[in-house]
Short mmCIF file of C-alpha atoms in Angstrom, two decimals:
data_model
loop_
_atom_site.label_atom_id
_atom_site.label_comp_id
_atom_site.label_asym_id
_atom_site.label_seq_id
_atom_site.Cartn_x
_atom_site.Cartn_y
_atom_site.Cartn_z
CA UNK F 15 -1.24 -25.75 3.27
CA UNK F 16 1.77 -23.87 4.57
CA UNK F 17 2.33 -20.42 3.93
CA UNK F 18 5.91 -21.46 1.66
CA UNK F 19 3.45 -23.79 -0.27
CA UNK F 20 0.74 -21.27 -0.91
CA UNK F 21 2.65 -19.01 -2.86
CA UNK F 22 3.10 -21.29 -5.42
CA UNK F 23 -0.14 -23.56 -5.44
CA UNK F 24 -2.78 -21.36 -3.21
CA UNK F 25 -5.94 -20.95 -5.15
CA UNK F 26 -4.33 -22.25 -8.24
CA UNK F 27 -5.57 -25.43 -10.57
CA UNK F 28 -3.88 -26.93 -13.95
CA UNK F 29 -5.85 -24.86 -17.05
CA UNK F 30 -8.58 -26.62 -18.52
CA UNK F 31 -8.16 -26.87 -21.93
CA UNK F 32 -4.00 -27.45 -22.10
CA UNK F 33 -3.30 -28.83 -18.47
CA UNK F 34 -0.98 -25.48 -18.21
CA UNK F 35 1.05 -25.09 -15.11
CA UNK F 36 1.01 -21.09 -15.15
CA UNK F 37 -2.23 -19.55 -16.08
CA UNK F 38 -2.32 -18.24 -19.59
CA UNK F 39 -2.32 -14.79 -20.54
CA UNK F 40 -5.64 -13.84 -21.37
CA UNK F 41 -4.99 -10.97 -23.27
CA UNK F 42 -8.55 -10.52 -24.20
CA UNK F 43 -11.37 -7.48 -23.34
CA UNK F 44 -14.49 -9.46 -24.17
CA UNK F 45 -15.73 -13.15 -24.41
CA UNK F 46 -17.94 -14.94 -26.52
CA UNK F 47 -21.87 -15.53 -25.20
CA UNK F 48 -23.82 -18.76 -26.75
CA UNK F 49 -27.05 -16.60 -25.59
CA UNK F 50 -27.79 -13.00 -24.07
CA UNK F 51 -26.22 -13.88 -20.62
CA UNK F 52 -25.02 -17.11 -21.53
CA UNK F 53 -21.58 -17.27 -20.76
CA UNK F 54 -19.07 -19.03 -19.41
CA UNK F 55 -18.23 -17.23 -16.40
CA UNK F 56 -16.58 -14.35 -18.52
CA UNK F 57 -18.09 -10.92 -19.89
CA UNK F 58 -15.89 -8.58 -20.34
CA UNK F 59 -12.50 -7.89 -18.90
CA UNK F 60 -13.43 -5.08 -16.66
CA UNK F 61 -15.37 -7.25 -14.79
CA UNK F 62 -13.40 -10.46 -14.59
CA UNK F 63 -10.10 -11.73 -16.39
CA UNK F 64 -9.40 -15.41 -16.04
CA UNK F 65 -5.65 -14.51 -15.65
CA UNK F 66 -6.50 -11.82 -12.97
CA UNK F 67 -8.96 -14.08 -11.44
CA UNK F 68 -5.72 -16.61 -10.77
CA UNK F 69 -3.83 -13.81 -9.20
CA UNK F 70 -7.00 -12.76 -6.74
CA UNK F 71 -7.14 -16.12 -5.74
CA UNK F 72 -3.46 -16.54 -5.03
CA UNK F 73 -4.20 -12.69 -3.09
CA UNK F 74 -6.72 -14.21 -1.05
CA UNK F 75 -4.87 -17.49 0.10
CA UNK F 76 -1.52 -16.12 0.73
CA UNK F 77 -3.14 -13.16 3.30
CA UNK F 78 -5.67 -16.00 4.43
CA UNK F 79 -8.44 -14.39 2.87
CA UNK F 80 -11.33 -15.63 1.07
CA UNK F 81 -11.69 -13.15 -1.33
CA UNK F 82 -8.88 -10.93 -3.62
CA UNK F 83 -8.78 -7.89 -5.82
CA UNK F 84 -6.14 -6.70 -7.60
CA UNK F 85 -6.20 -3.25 -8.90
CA UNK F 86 -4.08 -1.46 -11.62
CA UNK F 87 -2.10 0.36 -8.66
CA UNK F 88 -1.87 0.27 -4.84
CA UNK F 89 -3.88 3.73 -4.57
CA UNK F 90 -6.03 2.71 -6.58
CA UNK F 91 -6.57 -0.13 -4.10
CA UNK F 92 -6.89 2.92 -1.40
CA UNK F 93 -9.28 5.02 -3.63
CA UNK F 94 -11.64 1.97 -3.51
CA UNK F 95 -11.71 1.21 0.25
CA UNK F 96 -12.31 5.33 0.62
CA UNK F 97 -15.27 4.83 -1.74
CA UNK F 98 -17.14 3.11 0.81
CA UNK F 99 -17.23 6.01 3.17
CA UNK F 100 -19.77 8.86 2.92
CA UNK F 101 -19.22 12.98 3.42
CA UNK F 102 -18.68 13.20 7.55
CA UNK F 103 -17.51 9.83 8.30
CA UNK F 104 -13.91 10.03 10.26
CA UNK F 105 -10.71 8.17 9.29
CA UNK F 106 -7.96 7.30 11.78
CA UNK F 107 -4.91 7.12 10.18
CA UNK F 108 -1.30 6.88 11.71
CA UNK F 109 0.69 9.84 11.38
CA UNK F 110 3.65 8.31 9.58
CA UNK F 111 2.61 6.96 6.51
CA UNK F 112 3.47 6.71 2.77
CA UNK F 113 3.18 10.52 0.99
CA UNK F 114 0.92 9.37 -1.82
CA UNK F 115 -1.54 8.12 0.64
CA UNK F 116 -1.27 11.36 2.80
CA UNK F 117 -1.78 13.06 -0.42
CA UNK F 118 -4.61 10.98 -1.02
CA UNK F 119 -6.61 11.50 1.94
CA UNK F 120 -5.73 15.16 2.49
CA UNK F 121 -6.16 16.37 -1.29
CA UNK F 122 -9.21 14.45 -2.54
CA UNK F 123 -11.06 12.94 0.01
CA UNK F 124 -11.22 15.62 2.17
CA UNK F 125 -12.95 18.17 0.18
CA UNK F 126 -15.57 15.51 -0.46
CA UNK F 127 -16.55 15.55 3.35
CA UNK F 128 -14.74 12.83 5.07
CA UNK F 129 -12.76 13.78 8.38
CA UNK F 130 -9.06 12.30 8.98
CA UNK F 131 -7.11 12.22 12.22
CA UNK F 132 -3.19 11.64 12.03
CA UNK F 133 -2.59 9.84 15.28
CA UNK F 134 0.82 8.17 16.37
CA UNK F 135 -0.41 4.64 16.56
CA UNK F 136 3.02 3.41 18.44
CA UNK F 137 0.04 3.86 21.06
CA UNK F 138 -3.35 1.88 21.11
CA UNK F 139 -4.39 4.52 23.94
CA UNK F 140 -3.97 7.14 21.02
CA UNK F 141 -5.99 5.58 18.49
CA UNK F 142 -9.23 5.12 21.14
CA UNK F 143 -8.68 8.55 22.75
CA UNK F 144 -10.11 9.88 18.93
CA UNK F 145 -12.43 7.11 18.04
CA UNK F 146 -16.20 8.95 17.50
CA UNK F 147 -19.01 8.18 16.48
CA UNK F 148 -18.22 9.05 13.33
CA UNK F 149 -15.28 7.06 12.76
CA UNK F 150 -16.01 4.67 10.03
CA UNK F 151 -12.42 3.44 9.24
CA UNK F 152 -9.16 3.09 11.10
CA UNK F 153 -6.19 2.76 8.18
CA UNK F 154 -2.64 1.16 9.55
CA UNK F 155 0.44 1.15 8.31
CA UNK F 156 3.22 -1.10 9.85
CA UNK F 157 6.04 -0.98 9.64
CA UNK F 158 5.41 2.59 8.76
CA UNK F 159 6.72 3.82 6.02
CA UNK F 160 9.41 5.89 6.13
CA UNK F 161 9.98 5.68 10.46
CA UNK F 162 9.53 1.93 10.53
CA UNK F 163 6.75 2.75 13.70
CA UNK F 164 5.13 -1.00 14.48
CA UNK F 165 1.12 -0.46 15.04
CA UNK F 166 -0.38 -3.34 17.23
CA UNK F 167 -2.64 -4.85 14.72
CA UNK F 168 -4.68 -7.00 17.31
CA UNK F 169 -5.21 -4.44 20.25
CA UNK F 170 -6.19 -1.69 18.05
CA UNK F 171 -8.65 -3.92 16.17
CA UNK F 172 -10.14 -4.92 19.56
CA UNK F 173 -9.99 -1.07 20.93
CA UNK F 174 -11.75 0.15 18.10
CA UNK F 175 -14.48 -2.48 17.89
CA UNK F 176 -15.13 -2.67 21.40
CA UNK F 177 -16.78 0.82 20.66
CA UNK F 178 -18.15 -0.14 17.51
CA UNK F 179 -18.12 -3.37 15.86
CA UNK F 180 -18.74 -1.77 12.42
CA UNK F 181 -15.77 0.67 12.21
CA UNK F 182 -13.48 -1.27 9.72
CA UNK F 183 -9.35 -1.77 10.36
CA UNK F 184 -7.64 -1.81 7.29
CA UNK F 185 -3.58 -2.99 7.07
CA UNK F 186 -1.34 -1.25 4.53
CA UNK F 187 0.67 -4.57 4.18
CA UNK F 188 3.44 -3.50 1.66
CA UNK F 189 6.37 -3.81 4.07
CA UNK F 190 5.97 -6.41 6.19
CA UNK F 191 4.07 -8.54 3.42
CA UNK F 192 2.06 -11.49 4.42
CA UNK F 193 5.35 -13.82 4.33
CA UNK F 194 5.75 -11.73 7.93
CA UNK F 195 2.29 -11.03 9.24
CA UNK F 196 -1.52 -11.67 8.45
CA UNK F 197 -3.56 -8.78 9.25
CA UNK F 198 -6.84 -10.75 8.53
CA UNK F 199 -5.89 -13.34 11.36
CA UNK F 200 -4.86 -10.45 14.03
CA UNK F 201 -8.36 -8.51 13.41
CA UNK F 202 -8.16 -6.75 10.58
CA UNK F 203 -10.71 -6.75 8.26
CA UNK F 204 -9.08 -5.94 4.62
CA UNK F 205 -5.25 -5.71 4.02
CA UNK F 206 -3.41 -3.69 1.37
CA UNK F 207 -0.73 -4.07 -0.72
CA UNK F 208 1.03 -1.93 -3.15
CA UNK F 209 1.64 -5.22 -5.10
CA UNK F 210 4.02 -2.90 -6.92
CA UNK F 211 6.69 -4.02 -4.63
CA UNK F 212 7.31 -7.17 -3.21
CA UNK F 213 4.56 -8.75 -3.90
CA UNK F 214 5.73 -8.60 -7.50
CA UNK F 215 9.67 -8.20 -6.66
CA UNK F 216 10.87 -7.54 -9.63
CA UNK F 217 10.28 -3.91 -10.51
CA UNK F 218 8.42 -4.53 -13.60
CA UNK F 219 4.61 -3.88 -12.91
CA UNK F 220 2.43 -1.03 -11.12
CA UNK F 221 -0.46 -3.08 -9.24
CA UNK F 222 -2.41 -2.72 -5.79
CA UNK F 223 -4.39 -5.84 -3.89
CA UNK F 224 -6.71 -5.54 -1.67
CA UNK F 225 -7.67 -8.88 1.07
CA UNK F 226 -10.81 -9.78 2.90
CA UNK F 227 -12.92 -12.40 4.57
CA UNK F 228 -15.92 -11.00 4.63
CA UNK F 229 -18.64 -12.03 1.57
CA UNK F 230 -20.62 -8.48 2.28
CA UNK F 231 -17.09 -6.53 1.88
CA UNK F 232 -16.27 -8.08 -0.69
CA UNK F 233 -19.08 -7.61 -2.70
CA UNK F 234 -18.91 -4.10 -1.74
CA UNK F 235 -15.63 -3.67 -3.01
CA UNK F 236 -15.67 -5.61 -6.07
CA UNK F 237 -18.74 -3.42 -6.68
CA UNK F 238 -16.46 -0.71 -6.72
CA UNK F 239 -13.62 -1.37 -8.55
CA UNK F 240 -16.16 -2.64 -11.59
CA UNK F 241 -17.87 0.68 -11.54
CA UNK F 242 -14.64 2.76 -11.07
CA UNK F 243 -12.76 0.40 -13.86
CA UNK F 244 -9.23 0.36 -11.73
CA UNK F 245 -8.23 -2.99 -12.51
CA UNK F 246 -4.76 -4.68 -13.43
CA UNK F 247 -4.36 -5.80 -16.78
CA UNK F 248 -3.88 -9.70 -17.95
CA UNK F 249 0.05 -9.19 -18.50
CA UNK F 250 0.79 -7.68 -14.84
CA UNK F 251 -1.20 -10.21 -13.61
CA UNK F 252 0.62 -13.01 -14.82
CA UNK F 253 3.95 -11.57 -13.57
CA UNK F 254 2.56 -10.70 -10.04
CA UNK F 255 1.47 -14.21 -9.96
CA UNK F 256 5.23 -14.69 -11.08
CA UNK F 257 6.29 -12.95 -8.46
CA UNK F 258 4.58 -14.65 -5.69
CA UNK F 259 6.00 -17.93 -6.64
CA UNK F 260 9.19 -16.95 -4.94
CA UNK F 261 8.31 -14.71 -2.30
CA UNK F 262 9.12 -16.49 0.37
CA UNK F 263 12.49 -17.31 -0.48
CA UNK F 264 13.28 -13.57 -1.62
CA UNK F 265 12.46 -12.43 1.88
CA UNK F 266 14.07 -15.01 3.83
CA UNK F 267 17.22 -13.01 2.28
CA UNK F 268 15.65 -9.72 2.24
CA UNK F 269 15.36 -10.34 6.27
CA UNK F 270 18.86 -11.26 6.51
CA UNK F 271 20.57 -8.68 4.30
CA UNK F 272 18.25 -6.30 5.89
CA UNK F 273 19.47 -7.06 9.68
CA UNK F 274 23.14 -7.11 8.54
CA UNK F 275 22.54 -3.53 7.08
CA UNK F 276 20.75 -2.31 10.48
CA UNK F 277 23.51 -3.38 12.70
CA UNK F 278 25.99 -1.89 10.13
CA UNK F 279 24.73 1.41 10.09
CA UNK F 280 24.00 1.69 13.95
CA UNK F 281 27.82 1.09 14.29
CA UNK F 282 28.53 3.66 12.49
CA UNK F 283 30.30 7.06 13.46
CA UNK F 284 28.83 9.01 10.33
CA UNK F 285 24.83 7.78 11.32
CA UNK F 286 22.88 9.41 14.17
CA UNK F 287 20.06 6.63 14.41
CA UNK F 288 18.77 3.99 13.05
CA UNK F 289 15.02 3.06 12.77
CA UNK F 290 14.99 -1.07 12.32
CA UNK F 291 11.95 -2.83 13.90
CA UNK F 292 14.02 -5.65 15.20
CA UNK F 293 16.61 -3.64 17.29
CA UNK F 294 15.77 -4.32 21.36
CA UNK F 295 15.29 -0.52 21.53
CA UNK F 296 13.04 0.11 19.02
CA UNK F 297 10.02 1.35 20.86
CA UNK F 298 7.37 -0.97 19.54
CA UNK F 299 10.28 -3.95 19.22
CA UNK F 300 8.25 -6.50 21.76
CA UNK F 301 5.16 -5.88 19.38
CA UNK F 302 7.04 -6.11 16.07
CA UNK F 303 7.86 -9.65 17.83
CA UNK F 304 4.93 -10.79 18.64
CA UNK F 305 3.39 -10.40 15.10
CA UNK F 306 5.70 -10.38 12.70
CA UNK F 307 7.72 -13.55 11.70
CA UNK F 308 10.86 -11.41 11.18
CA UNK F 309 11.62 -7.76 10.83
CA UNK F 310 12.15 -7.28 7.11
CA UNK F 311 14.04 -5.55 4.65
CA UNK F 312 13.22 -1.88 5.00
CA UNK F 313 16.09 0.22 6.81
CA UNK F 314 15.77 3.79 7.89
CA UNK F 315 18.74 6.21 9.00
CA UNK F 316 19.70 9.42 9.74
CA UNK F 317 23.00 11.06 9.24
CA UNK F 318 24.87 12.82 11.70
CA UNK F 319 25.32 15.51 9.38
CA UNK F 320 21.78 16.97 9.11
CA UNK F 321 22.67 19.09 5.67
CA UNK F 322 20.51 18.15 3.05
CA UNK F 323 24.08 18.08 0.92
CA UNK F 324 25.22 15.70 2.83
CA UNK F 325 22.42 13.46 2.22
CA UNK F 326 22.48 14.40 -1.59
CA UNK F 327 26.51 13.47 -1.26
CA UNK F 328 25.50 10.28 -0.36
CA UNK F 329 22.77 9.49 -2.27
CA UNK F 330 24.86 10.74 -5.74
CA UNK F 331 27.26 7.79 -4.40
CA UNK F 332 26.21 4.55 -3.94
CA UNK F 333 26.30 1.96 -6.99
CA UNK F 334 24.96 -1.29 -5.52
CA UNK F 335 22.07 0.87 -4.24
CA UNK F 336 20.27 2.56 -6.76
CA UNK F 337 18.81 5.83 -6.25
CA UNK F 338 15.28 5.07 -7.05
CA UNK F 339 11.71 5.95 -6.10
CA UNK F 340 9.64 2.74 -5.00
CA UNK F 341 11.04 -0.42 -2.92
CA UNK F 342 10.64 -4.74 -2.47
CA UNK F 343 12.37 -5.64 -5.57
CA UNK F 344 15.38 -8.23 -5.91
CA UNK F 345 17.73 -4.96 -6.32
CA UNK F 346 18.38 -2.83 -3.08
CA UNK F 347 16.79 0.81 -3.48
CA UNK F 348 18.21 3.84 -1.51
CA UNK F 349 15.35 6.96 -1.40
CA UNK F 350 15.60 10.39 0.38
CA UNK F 351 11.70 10.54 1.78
CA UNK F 352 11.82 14.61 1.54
CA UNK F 353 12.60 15.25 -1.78
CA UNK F 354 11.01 11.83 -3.07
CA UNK F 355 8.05 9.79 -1.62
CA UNK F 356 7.08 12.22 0.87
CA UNK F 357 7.43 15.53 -1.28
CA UNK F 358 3.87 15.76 -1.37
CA UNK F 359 3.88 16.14 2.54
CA UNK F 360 3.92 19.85 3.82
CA UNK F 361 7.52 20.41 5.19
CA UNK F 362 5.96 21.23 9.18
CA UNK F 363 3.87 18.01 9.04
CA UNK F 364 7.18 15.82 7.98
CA UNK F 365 9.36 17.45 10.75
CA UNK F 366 6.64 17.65 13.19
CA UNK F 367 7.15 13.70 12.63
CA UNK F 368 11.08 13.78 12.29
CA UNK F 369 11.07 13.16 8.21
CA UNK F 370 14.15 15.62 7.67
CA UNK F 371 16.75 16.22 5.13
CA UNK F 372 19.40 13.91 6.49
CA UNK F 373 16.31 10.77 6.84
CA UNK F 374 18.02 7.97 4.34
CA UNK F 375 15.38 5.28 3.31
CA UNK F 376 16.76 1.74 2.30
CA UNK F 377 15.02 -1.27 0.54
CA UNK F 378 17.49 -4.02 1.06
CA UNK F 379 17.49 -6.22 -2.23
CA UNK F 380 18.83 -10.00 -2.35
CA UNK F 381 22.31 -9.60 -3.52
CA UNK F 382 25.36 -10.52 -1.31
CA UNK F 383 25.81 -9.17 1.63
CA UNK F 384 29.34 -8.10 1.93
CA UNK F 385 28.61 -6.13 -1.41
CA UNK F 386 25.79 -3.92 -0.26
CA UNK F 387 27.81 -3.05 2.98
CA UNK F 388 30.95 -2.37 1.03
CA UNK F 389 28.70 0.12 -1.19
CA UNK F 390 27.35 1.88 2.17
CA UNK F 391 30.51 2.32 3.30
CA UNK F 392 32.06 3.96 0.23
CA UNK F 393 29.10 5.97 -0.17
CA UNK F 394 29.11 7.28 4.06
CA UNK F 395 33.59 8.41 3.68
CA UNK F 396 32.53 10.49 0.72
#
């Protein structure tokens, strides 16, 4: 089955009962038992939903998984693949990555005794210079989110196995989705998703997925998430399965509106750079190429002006793009990483990285193209 195909019919069957195309709602915490165990594959909802049980199985096929989770948000997705790890095991992490997960790691898990190095993972050398024995878990992100940095998903996996098969490569997912790449078939061994975005596409629901092969991880995790009780409800289910239905056809355009926007901005006289995987200069461009189908919808710029009234100026102006935490849905999103998603990231760390006041983040929606660079331009001569 094709990867346009699977978003609509992978792991999905007709309901019993009716012969339902879409999976009911099954807005229901607990299910009947004939006996003390006896069941029909259903306890309670914590457990196992037959609605989210759809969705996890749409999860698994569309990342080429076997198995699925969906969680009641993406870091809640990340607090269950930390949960694995135990006080002095070592995390590599890139050093560009979205602020509630930086938050995450730095915050929480850190005080309970695990070890995280921020590495700039435009290198594989960089990631193997600071695997240990120790390291337990190497967590991607790519494209990075808010510097658009492209991680090589294969040679890392390989670099960091060849010194220990057991150290486990997980893919934040989010912006590339698996409509563009499939960590699980470049070495990975569980992807992410903030679901959240376009996964679900709409802006309507708060969910995180998690992907594996692997029956012993999976068990692991599902282990987790039971005992920990982060799962998505029946009604976000059934609109993430929604979503999925068409995600293949939203990011055909997201791709397309999101390369017109690029080239617009870099031929600009008001925007010092641009950071857009699929630009021939990009520094990780060949490797965006060689596993990503295209380059997305997620733009990144920096004004010439580097006031962080300038930025404001612009961001106060656009009306096509809406000035709005988050990202992936049909509507185009503008964001200003410092004072928004990032915030929680101390202000040396984000300039160390180049996350300053005039850095302009852009989720590219699916309206029409003239109209969103008609807006940016209105919004850059105020």
């Amino acid at each position: 089955m094709k990867f346009n195909t699977k978003t609509i019919h992978g792991g999905q069957k007709h309901e019993e009962t009716t012969g339902s195309v879409m999976p009911p709602i099954f807005q229901t915490s607990t299910y009947a038992q004939s006996s003390p165990g006896v069941h029909k594959g259903y306890e309670y909802s914590r457990a196992a939903n037959p609605t989210r049980t759809a969705l996890e199985d749409n999860f698994a096929a569309i990342e080429n998984g076997t198995h699925g989770f969906a969680f009641s948000s993406g870091l809640s997705a990340i607090d269950c693949v930390l949960k694995m790890l135990n006080p002095g095991d070592e995390v590599i992490a890139g050093d560009d990555l979205y602020g509630g997960s930086y938050r995450m790691f730095t915050r929480m898990f850190q005080k309970y005794g695990l070890k995280f190095q921020f590495v700039d993972m435009n290198s594989v050398e960089n990631v193997g210079r600071v695997v240990s024995k120790n390291t337990k878990l190497v967590w991607l992100e790519t494209p990075t989110n808010p510097l658009m940095k492209i991680a090589d998903i294969e040679e890392i996996s390989k670099t960091v196995k060849s010194t220990n098969p057991n150290i486990l490569v997980a893919v934040d997912n989010t912006f590339a989705t698996p409509y563009l790449q499939q960590p699980l078939d470049l070495g990975a061994d569980i992807v992410m998703h903030s679901a959240t975005k376009y996964l679900g596409g709409h802006s309507d629901l708060v969910m995180g997925a998690l992907m594996v092969k692997d029956q012993k991880l999976a068990e692991e995790l599902h282990f987790i998430q039971f005992a920990g009780g982060a799962v998505a409800g029946p009604m976000d289910s059934f609109l993430a399965l929604r979503g999925i239905k068409t995600l293949h056809v939203r990011m055909q355009r997201h791709c397309e509106n999101g390369k017109a926007v690029a080239n617009f901005l870099a031929g600009h006289d008001k925007v010092g750079a641009v950071y857009y995987p699929g630009f021939e200069d990009h520094p990780n461009h060949e490797v965006a190429k060689k596993q990503m189908k295209d380059f997305g919808g997620m733009v990144s710029f920096r004004l010439k002006d580097e006031r962080k009234e300038a930025a404001f100026k612009f961001l106060e102006s656009t009306s096509v793009f809406t000035l709005a935490e988050s990202l992936g849905g049909v509507e185009s999103l503008v964001n200003h990483p410092v004072t928004m998603t990032h915030a929680s990231i101390p202000e040396p760390e984000r300039l160390k990285i180049g996350i300053t006041d005039s850095l302009i983040r852009l989720s590219v929606g699916i309206e029409d193209e003239k109209d969103l660079l008609e807006d940016l331009e209105q919004a850059l001569q105020v």
